[in-house]
Tab-separated table of C-alpha atoms and ligand atoms in Angstrom:
chain	number	residue	atom	x	y	z
A	192	MET	CA	0.161	0.315	-0.108
A	193	THR	CA	1.631	2.701	-1.147
A	194	ARG	CA	-0.965	6.365	-0.103
A	195	PRO	CA	2.116	7.887	2.135
A	196	ALA	CA	-0.264	9.176	4.973
A	197	HIS	CA	1.508	7.634	8.019
A	198	ALA	CA	2.351	8.037	11.248
A	199	ILE	CA	5.607	8.069	13.274
A	200	ILE	CA	5.225	7.139	16.796
A	201	ASP	CA	7.973	8.153	18.671
A	202	THR	CA	8.288	5.394	21.283
A	203	GLN	CA	11.420	6.473	22.683
A	204	ALA	CA	9.858	9.848	22.907
A	205	PHE	CA	7.285	9.043	24.718
A	206	VAL	CA	9.910	7.434	27.290
A	207	ALA	CA	11.227	10.334	27.753
A	208	ASN	CA	8.587	12.134	28.586
A	209	TYR	CA	7.623	10.040	31.267
A	210	ARG	CA	11.215	10.306	32.792
A	211	TYR	CA	10.067	14.119	32.962
A	212	ALA	CA	7.454	14.219	34.749
A	213	LYS	CA	8.944	12.122	37.310
A	214	SER	CA	11.997	13.906	37.619
A	215	LEU	CA	9.108	16.897	38.190
A	216	ALA	CA	7.440	15.023	41.081
A	217	LYS	CA	10.548	13.480	42.983
A	218	GLY	CA	9.162	10.766	45.147
A	219	ALA	CA	5.384	10.436	43.150
A	220	ARG	CA	4.468	7.373	41.610
A	221	ALA	CA	3.159	7.478	38.366
A	222	LEU	CA	0.007	6.546	36.205
A	223	ALA	CA	1.032	7.084	32.535
A	224	VAL	CA	-2.295	7.926	31.365
A	225	ILE	CA	-2.846	5.680	28.187
A	226	LYS	CA	-6.461	6.139	27.880
A	227	ALA	CA	-8.190	6.454	24.533
A	228	ASN	CA	-5.529	4.016	22.264
A	229	GLY	CA	-2.770	6.015	24.292
A	230	TYR	CA	-4.422	9.827	22.766
A	231	GLY	CA	-4.247	7.357	19.602
A	232	HIS	CA	-0.702	6.959	19.623
A	233	GLY	CA	-1.305	3.280	20.163
A	234	ALA	CA	-1.730	2.040	23.573
A	235	VAL	CA	0.396	-1.453	23.356
A	236	PRO	CA	3.277	-0.011	22.037
A	237	LEU	CA	3.823	2.724	24.221
A	238	ALA	CA	3.131	0.699	27.237
A	239	ARG	CA	5.623	-2.518	26.163
A	240	ALA	CA	8.482	0.819	25.540
A	241	LEU	CA	8.036	1.899	29.293
A	242	GLY	CA	7.922	-1.844	30.318
A	243	ASP	CA	9.113	-1.723	34.359
A	244	GLU	CA	9.603	1.825	33.916
A	245	ALA	CA	6.023	2.030	34.039
A	246	ASP	CA	4.508	2.471	38.268
A	247	GLY	CA	0.918	2.515	36.286
A	248	PHE	CA	-1.388	2.966	33.566
A	249	GLY	CA	-4.698	4.918	33.386
A	250	VAL	CA	-7.436	3.889	31.363
A	251	ALA	CA	-10.661	4.614	30.653
A	252	CYS	CA	-13.347	1.086	30.729
A	253	CYS	CA	-12.247	-2.517	30.594
A	254	GLU	CA	-11.908	-3.002	26.808
A	255	GLU	CA	-8.568	-0.780	26.930
A	256	ALA	CA	-7.267	-2.219	29.966
A	257	LEU	CA	-8.423	-5.889	28.946
A	258	GLU	CA	-6.229	-5.126	25.625
A	259	LEU	CA	-3.171	-4.453	27.526
A	260	ARG	CA	-3.433	-7.639	30.434
A	261	GLU	CA	-3.510	-9.757	26.573
A	262	SER	CA	-0.648	-8.186	25.926
A	263	GLY	CA	1.160	-9.412	28.905
A	264	ILE	CA	1.124	-5.809	31.274
A	265	ASP	CA	1.062	-7.480	34.400
A	266	GLN	CA	1.623	-3.601	36.286
A	267	ARG	CA	-1.684	-1.286	38.162
A	268	ILE	CA	-4.258	-0.296	35.386
A	269	VAL	CA	-6.166	2.079	36.719
A	270	LEU	CA	-9.500	2.393	35.347
A	271	LEU	CA	-10.389	6.455	36.065
A	272	GLU	CA	-14.427	6.445	35.429
A	273	GLY	CA	-14.823	2.999	37.956
A	274	VAL	CA	-16.792	0.189	35.399
A	275	PHE	CA	-20.229	1.425	34.236
A	276	GLU	CA	-22.573	-1.813	35.714
A	277	PRO	CA	-21.833	-4.742	38.370
A	278	GLY	CA	-20.687	-7.246	35.816
A	279	GLU	CA	-17.553	-5.947	35.729
A	280	ILE	CA	-16.117	-5.673	38.954
A	281	ASP	CA	-16.008	-9.407	38.584
A	282	LEU	CA	-13.506	-8.611	36.204
A	283	ALA	CA	-11.969	-6.446	36.992
A	284	ALA	CA	-11.110	-8.160	39.991
A	285	ARG	CA	-10.220	-11.249	38.272
A	286	HIS	CA	-7.574	-8.798	35.675
A	287	SER	CA	-6.288	-6.907	39.194
A	288	LEU	CA	-7.418	-3.844	38.275
A	289	THR	CA	-7.397	-1.246	40.531
A	290	ILE	CA	-11.658	1.040	39.906
A	291	VAL	CA	-11.916	4.263	40.921
A	292	VAL	CA	-15.200	4.817	42.802
A	293	HIS	CA	-16.969	7.946	42.124
A	294	SER	CA	-20.599	7.624	43.097
A	295	PRO	CA	-22.498	5.719	45.657
A	296	HIS	CA	-24.681	3.047	42.914
A	297	GLN	CA	-20.288	2.233	42.549
A	298	VAL	CA	-20.167	1.694	45.811
A	299	ASP	CA	-23.689	-0.498	45.881
A	300	TRP	CA	-22.314	-3.187	42.805
A	301	LEU	CA	-18.794	-3.425	44.326
A	302	LEU	CA	-20.493	-4.836	48.529
A	303	ASP	CA	-22.435	-6.637	46.234
A	304	ALA	CA	-20.373	-8.192	44.299
A	305	ARG	CA	-19.262	-11.648	45.176
A	306	LEU	CA	-15.621	-11.801	44.393
A	307	THR	CA	-12.328	-14.440	45.107
A	308	HIS	CA	-10.108	-11.440	46.234
A	309	PRO	CA	-10.594	-8.197	47.563
A	310	LEU	CA	-9.813	-4.158	44.790
A	311	PRO	CA	-7.978	-1.855	44.982
A	312	VAL	CA	-9.937	1.501	45.266
A	313	TRP	CA	-8.914	4.818	44.127
A	314	LEU	CA	-12.052	7.218	45.436
A	315	LYS	CA	-13.162	9.859	43.647
A	316	VAL	CA	-12.858	13.499	45.508
A	317	ASP	CA	-14.881	16.021	43.866
A	318	SER	CA	-12.829	19.534	45.218
A	319	GLY	CA	-14.795	21.572	42.526
A	320	MET	CA	-14.674	20.422	38.538
A	321	HIS	CA	-18.440	19.253	39.341
A	322	ARG	CA	-18.411	16.413	36.671
A	323	LEU	CA	-17.142	12.480	39.003
A	324	GLY	CA	-17.022	12.061	42.248
A	325	PHE	CA	-17.809	12.520	46.531
A	326	SER	CA	-16.999	15.799	48.816
A	327	GLY	CA	-18.754	16.692	52.738
A	328	ASP	CA	-20.184	13.449	54.165
A	329	THR	CA	-20.954	11.928	51.134
A	330	LEU	CA	-17.503	11.197	50.606
A	331	HIS	CA	-17.234	10.172	54.672
A	332	GLU	CA	-19.729	7.414	54.277
A	333	ALA	CA	-18.556	6.174	51.399
A	334	TYR	CA	-15.239	5.807	52.861
A	335	HIS	CA	-16.773	4.146	55.523
A	336	ARG	CA	-18.684	1.648	53.155
A	337	LEU	CA	-15.413	0.846	51.978
A	338	ARG	CA	-13.164	0.198	54.439
A	339	SER	CA	-15.196	-1.727	56.478
A	340	SER	CA	-16.104	-4.537	53.576
A	341	ASP	CA	-13.696	-7.102	52.739
A	342	LYS	CA	-14.113	-6.207	48.806
A	343	VAL	CA	-11.843	-3.446	49.428
A	344	ALA	CA	-8.509	-3.768	49.402
A	345	SER	CA	-6.554	-0.865	49.548
A	346	ILE	CA	-8.074	2.917	49.182
A	347	LEU	CA	-6.468	5.974	47.753
A	348	LEU	CA	-7.975	9.281	48.068
A	349	MET	CA	-8.131	10.696	44.104
A	350	SER	CA	-9.580	13.920	42.447
A	351	HIS	CA	-9.356	16.005	38.924
A	352	PHE	CA	-8.651	19.622	38.713
A	353	ALA	CA	-10.412	21.658	36.184
A	354	ARG	CA	-8.261	24.708	35.449
A	355	ALA	CA	-4.711	23.351	35.769
A	356	ASP	CA	-3.526	24.976	32.704
A	357	GLU	CA	-3.781	28.305	33.403
A	358	THR	CA	-0.588	29.471	35.956
A	359	GLY	CA	-2.373	32.152	37.424
A	360	ALA	CA	-5.955	31.362	37.922
A	361	ALA	CA	-6.777	30.962	41.802
A	362	ALA	CA	-8.873	27.935	40.400
A	363	THR	CA	-6.467	25.230	42.166
A	364	GLY	CA	-5.387	26.491	44.678
A	365	VAL	CA	-9.016	26.522	45.506
A	366	GLN	CA	-9.138	22.830	44.806
A	367	GLN	CA	-6.825	21.844	46.429
A	368	SER	CA	-8.223	23.165	49.883
A	369	ARG	CA	-11.405	21.516	49.621
A	370	PHE	CA	-9.799	18.975	48.423
A	371	GLU	CA	-8.114	19.130	51.778
A	372	GLN	CA	-11.490	20.078	54.064
A	373	ASN	CA	-12.481	16.591	52.771
A	374	VAL	CA	-10.275	14.482	53.602
A	375	ALA	CA	-9.650	15.900	57.032
A	376	GLY	CA	-10.069	12.638	58.793
A	377	ILE	CA	-9.073	9.784	56.413
A	378	ASP	CA	-5.957	8.089	56.141
A	379	ALA	CA	-5.008	7.729	52.704
A	380	ALA	CA	-2.897	8.099	50.018
A	381	HIS	CA	-3.792	11.183	47.750
A	382	SER	CA	-3.405	11.718	43.705
A	383	LEU	CA	-4.066	14.747	42.228
A	384	ALA	CA	-1.911	16.062	39.243
A	385	ASN	CA	-2.663	15.878	35.685
A	386	SER	CA	0.139	16.692	33.358
A	387	ALA	CA	-1.282	20.913	33.495
A	388	ALA	CA	-0.451	20.453	37.462
A	389	ILE	CA	2.467	18.261	36.945
A	390	LEU	CA	4.292	20.751	35.068
A	391	ALA	CA	2.997	23.931	36.724
A	392	TRP	CA	1.647	22.703	40.097
A	393	PRO	CA	4.123	21.264	42.216
A	394	ASP	CA	1.950	21.529	46.013
A	395	THR	CA	-0.425	18.692	43.706
A	396	HIS	CA	2.059	16.138	43.194
A	397	ARG	CA	1.513	13.691	46.207
A	398	ASP	CA	1.840	10.345	46.005
A	399	TRP	CA	0.732	9.633	42.749
A	400	VAL	CA	0.976	11.895	39.545
A	401	ARG	CA	-1.526	11.195	36.176
A	402	PRO	CA	0.410	11.839	33.812
A	403	GLY	CA	-1.395	11.790	30.236
A	404	ILE	CA	-0.833	15.079	27.299
A	405	MET	CA	2.430	15.487	28.655
A	406	LEU	CA	3.661	11.851	27.699
A	407	TYR	CA	2.767	12.973	23.643
A	408	GLY	CA	4.732	15.897	23.639
A	409	SER	CA	2.786	18.582	24.248
A	410	SER	CA	2.010	20.916	27.205
A	411	PRO	CA	-0.968	21.975	27.913
A	412	LEU	CA	-0.057	25.415	29.528
A	413	ALA	CA	-2.201	27.836	27.461
A	414	ASP	CA	0.561	30.694	28.939
A	415	ASP	CA	3.749	28.731	30.060
A	416	ARG	CA	5.604	27.839	26.819
A	417	SER	CA	9.083	27.085	29.190
A	418	HIS	CA	8.417	22.623	28.558
A	419	ASP	CA	8.081	23.067	24.875
A	420	GLU	CA	11.717	22.445	24.725
A	421	VAL	CA	11.982	19.494	27.320
A	422	LEU	CA	9.347	18.027	25.855
A	423	GLN	CA	9.791	15.853	22.625
A	424	ALA	CA	6.485	14.860	20.353
A	425	ALA	CA	5.425	11.356	19.793
A	426	MET	CA	3.450	11.432	16.928
A	427	HIS	CA	4.790	13.094	13.420
A	428	LEU	CA	1.801	13.529	11.544
A	429	ARG	CA	3.618	12.464	7.763
A	430	SER	CA	2.534	13.030	4.113
A	431	GLU	CA	4.118	13.797	0.868
A	432	LEU	CA	3.240	16.321	-1.500
A	433	ILE	CA	1.153	14.656	-5.111
A	434	ALA	CA	0.674	16.874	-7.291
A	435	ILE	CA	2.297	20.364	-7.910
A	436	ARG	CA	-0.166	23.463	-9.846
A	437	GLU	CA	0.854	26.345	-10.786
A	438	LEU	CA	-2.439	29.605	-10.820
A	439	ASP	CA	-2.524	32.574	-11.947
A	440	ALA	CA	-3.742	35.329	-9.678
A	441	GLY	CA	-7.750	34.810	-9.201
A	442	ASP	CA	-7.406	31.536	-9.272
A	443	ALA	CA	-9.778	30.052	-6.410
A	444	ILE	CA	-9.085	26.624	-4.648
A	445	GLY	CA	-10.625	23.974	-3.592
A	446	TYR	CA	-14.740	23.148	-2.043
A	447	GLY	CA	-16.470	26.938	-1.831
A	448	GLY	CA	-13.498	28.405	-3.520
A	449	ARG	CA	-12.153	29.768	-0.235
A	450	TYR	CA	-8.875	30.801	-1.086
A	451	VAL	CA	-7.841	33.240	-3.571
A	452	CYS	CA	-4.194	33.718	-5.441
A	453	ARG	CA	-3.731	37.105	-4.972
A	454	GLU	CA	-0.931	36.768	-7.630
A	455	PRO	CA	0.713	33.648	-9.671
A	456	THR	CA	1.055	30.721	-6.495
A	457	ARG	CA	2.704	27.412	-6.821
A	458	VAL	CA	0.366	25.334	-4.685
A	459	GLY	CA	0.939	21.773	-3.510
A	460	VAL	CA	-1.564	19.031	-3.073
A	461	VAL	CA	-1.001	16.918	-0.052
A	462	ALA	CA	-2.386	13.610	0.331
A	463	ILE	CA	-3.899	13.926	4.010
A	464	GLY	CA	-7.974	14.897	4.773
A	465	TYR	CA	-10.362	15.324	7.317
A	466	ALA	CA	-10.962	10.792	6.577
A	467	ASP	CA	-6.984	10.735	8.126
A	468	GLY	CA	-8.125	13.683	11.456
A	469	TYR	CA	-6.873	16.310	10.131
A	470	PRO	CA	-9.429	18.792	10.989
A	471	ARG	CA	-11.535	20.404	8.516
A	472	HIS	CA	-12.053	22.785	9.726
A	473	ALA	CA	-7.875	24.407	9.371
A	474	PRO	CA	-8.374	28.014	8.691
A	475	ASP	CA	-6.013	28.962	6.185
A	476	GLY	CA	-2.481	29.939	7.741
A	477	THR	CA	-2.495	26.508	9.832
A	478	PRO	CA	1.262	25.732	9.829
A	479	LEU	CA	2.533	23.077	8.289
A	480	ALA	CA	6.225	21.715	6.881
A	481	VAL	CA	7.567	20.317	3.250
A	482	ASN	CA	10.538	19.279	3.569
A	483	GLY	CA	11.322	20.433	6.709
A	484	HIS	CA	10.384	23.977	6.032
A	485	ALA	CA	7.574	25.847	7.169
A	486	THR	CA	4.796	27.178	5.206
A	487	GLN	CA	0.558	27.176	5.562
A	488	LEU	CA	-2.471	25.473	4.667
A	489	ILE	CA	-4.821	27.394	2.003
A	490	GLY	CA	-8.050	26.487	0.826
A	491	ARG	CA	-10.368	24.160	2.377
A	492	VAL	CA	-9.351	20.831	3.336
A	493	SER	CA	-10.515	17.696	2.067
A	494	MET	CA	-11.572	14.165	2.344
A	495	ASP	CA	-8.232	12.648	1.184
A	496	MET	CA	-6.363	15.845	0.085
A	497	ILE	CA	-4.782	19.494	1.515
A	498	THR	CA	-3.938	22.494	-0.548
A	499	VAL	CA	-0.289	24.022	0.748
A	500	ASP	CA	1.606	27.187	-0.344
A	501	LEU	CA	4.667	26.587	-2.012
A	502	GLY	CA	4.838	29.795	-2.775
A	503	PRO	CA	8.361	30.334	0.055
A	504	LEU	CA	9.828	26.608	-1.553
A	505	PRO	CA	10.603	26.948	-4.763
A	506	ASP	CA	12.575	23.866	-5.643
A	507	ALA	CA	9.347	21.918	-3.785
A	508	ARG	CA	9.008	18.675	-6.477
A	509	VAL	CA	6.059	16.232	-5.488
A	510	GLY	CA	6.806	13.043	-3.057
A	511	ASP	CA	8.797	15.580	-1.063
A	512	PRO	CA	7.877	14.679	2.586
A	513	VAL	CA	4.548	16.643	4.641
A	514	GLU	CA	5.235	17.048	8.324
A	515	LEU	CA	1.311	18.547	9.788
A	516	TRP	CA	2.835	17.642	12.971
A	517	GLY	CA	5.657	15.955	15.260
A	518	THR	CA	9.258	17.695	15.566
A	519	GLN	CA	8.698	21.174	12.952
A	520	VAL	CA	5.036	21.937	13.345
A	521	PRO	CA	4.460	21.457	16.930
A	522	ALA	CA	0.637	20.154	17.567
A	523	ASN	CA	0.029	23.330	19.505
A	524	ALA	CA	0.266	25.196	16.971
A	525	VAL	CA	-2.113	23.258	14.646
A	526	ALA	CA	-4.777	22.919	17.689
A	527	GLY	CA	-4.474	26.800	18.053
A	528	HIS	CA	-5.484	27.631	13.934
A	529	CYS	CA	-8.028	25.894	14.787
A	530	GLY	CA	-9.388	26.838	18.219
A	531	THR	CA	-9.095	22.978	19.200
A	532	ILE	CA	-6.286	21.002	21.698
A	533	ALA	CA	-3.651	18.436	20.828
A	534	TYR	CA	-5.461	16.200	22.850
A	535	GLU	CA	-8.249	16.355	20.038
A	536	LEU	CA	-5.710	16.505	17.221
A	537	PHE	CA	-3.870	12.819	18.684
A	538	THR	CA	-7.324	11.013	18.700
A	539	ARG	CA	-9.029	11.775	16.060
A	540	VAL	CA	-6.385	10.101	13.732
A	541	THR	CA	-8.443	7.640	12.129
A	542	ARG	CA	-7.836	3.741	11.435
A	543	ARG	CA	-6.582	4.422	7.694
A	544	VAL	CA	-3.776	5.996	8.919
A	545	HIS	CA	-0.847	3.474	9.239
A	546	LEU	CA	1.159	3.965	12.904
A	547	HIS	CA	4.267	3.289	12.087
A	548	TYR	CA	7.399	2.622	15.243
A	549	ARG	CA	10.275	3.579	16.175
B	846	LIG	C1	-7.332	11.903	31.050
B	846	LIG	C2	-6.963	12.075	31.780
B	846	LIG	C3	-5.934	12.558	32.897
B	846	LIG	C4	-4.910	13.264	31.729
B	846	LIG	O1	-4.713	14.349	31.600
B	846	LIG	P1	-3.465	15.032	31.102
B	846	LIG	O2	-4.027	15.987	30.976
B	846	LIG	O3	-3.808	14.649	30.111
B	846	LIG	O4	-2.246	14.778	31.994
B	846	LIG	C5	-5.195	12.431	34.009
B	846	LIG	N1	-6.809	12.149	35.115
B	846	LIG	C6	-7.820	11.404	34.841
B	846	LIG	C7	-8.858	10.635	36.136
B	846	LIG	C8	-7.903	11.606	33.713
B	846	LIG	O5	-9.504	11.083	33.054
């Protein structure tokens, strides 16, 4: 197969980024979050690359956990939203999964389950994100029900931040103090920090950190680019020029004629489109690199192709490599132009794009 759209996944970049997360959160263990197929990078190859170095892995559901277990991954695996139905408790026990418990019905399911051995629980505290978790009296009630049950091997207290990427905002400090108030009197390990908190809020590191997006090379911090130099891109989305056109001033390119040439323009056609996961709403000016040189998207994104400005690249030829995001073009820069975040770019890469590991 020869369509040139592919993603090169740099597993060593992923490993280096994990080490960086651990170096920032000294003394804490780190749950490598590889839900959603490793944010689109392929969970199993990443887990294997980390090997024994990983303290554990975070996933969103049993299916994702079992894929890892079936590939021989025997570290701790945490189901970050716990189980979705009572039958999954037994499955979790049989595969030695750690379950998050965020709601009273999950406590009921666990206490009613018939298990051969008890499960480790990460009890979720709502410290202000108001999505999942217990607070106040319901937290203490859930804790005591779990604590006195022989279905529960251990309990860790976790919470999640809504605004840790905003380094100047008071919200993260407020969530931390609400967490402290809520858990007062409960003696347990803590896990609070996602990537943003690992990078920006050292007080939150505690016993377990939970890095996700930073492992893939993108800092989520909106207003602090200081980590961009250290973090290494784990995904390089690539394709090639499949045609080159010389257009006249006034010629309009592609669907809707969105881009109209102001002058005679050399235009490259690249084999990548929204059916590969390149964002269809990418505007003119979205950065990309041809032969390692920066240029930009011009014209609307099609299903299988995009058009790019070759004005700055008079030597470009059919077959030349194009990077859509990776080392030359940070995913955050593309995401910024497209009104989204690197998380979405990575997780939307489709099956049609072959992943190559190095
Ligand atoms: C996805 C997820 C993370 C990782 O978040 P990043 O912003 O990618 O670092 C951490 N904790 C929980 C509970 C998650 O669901």
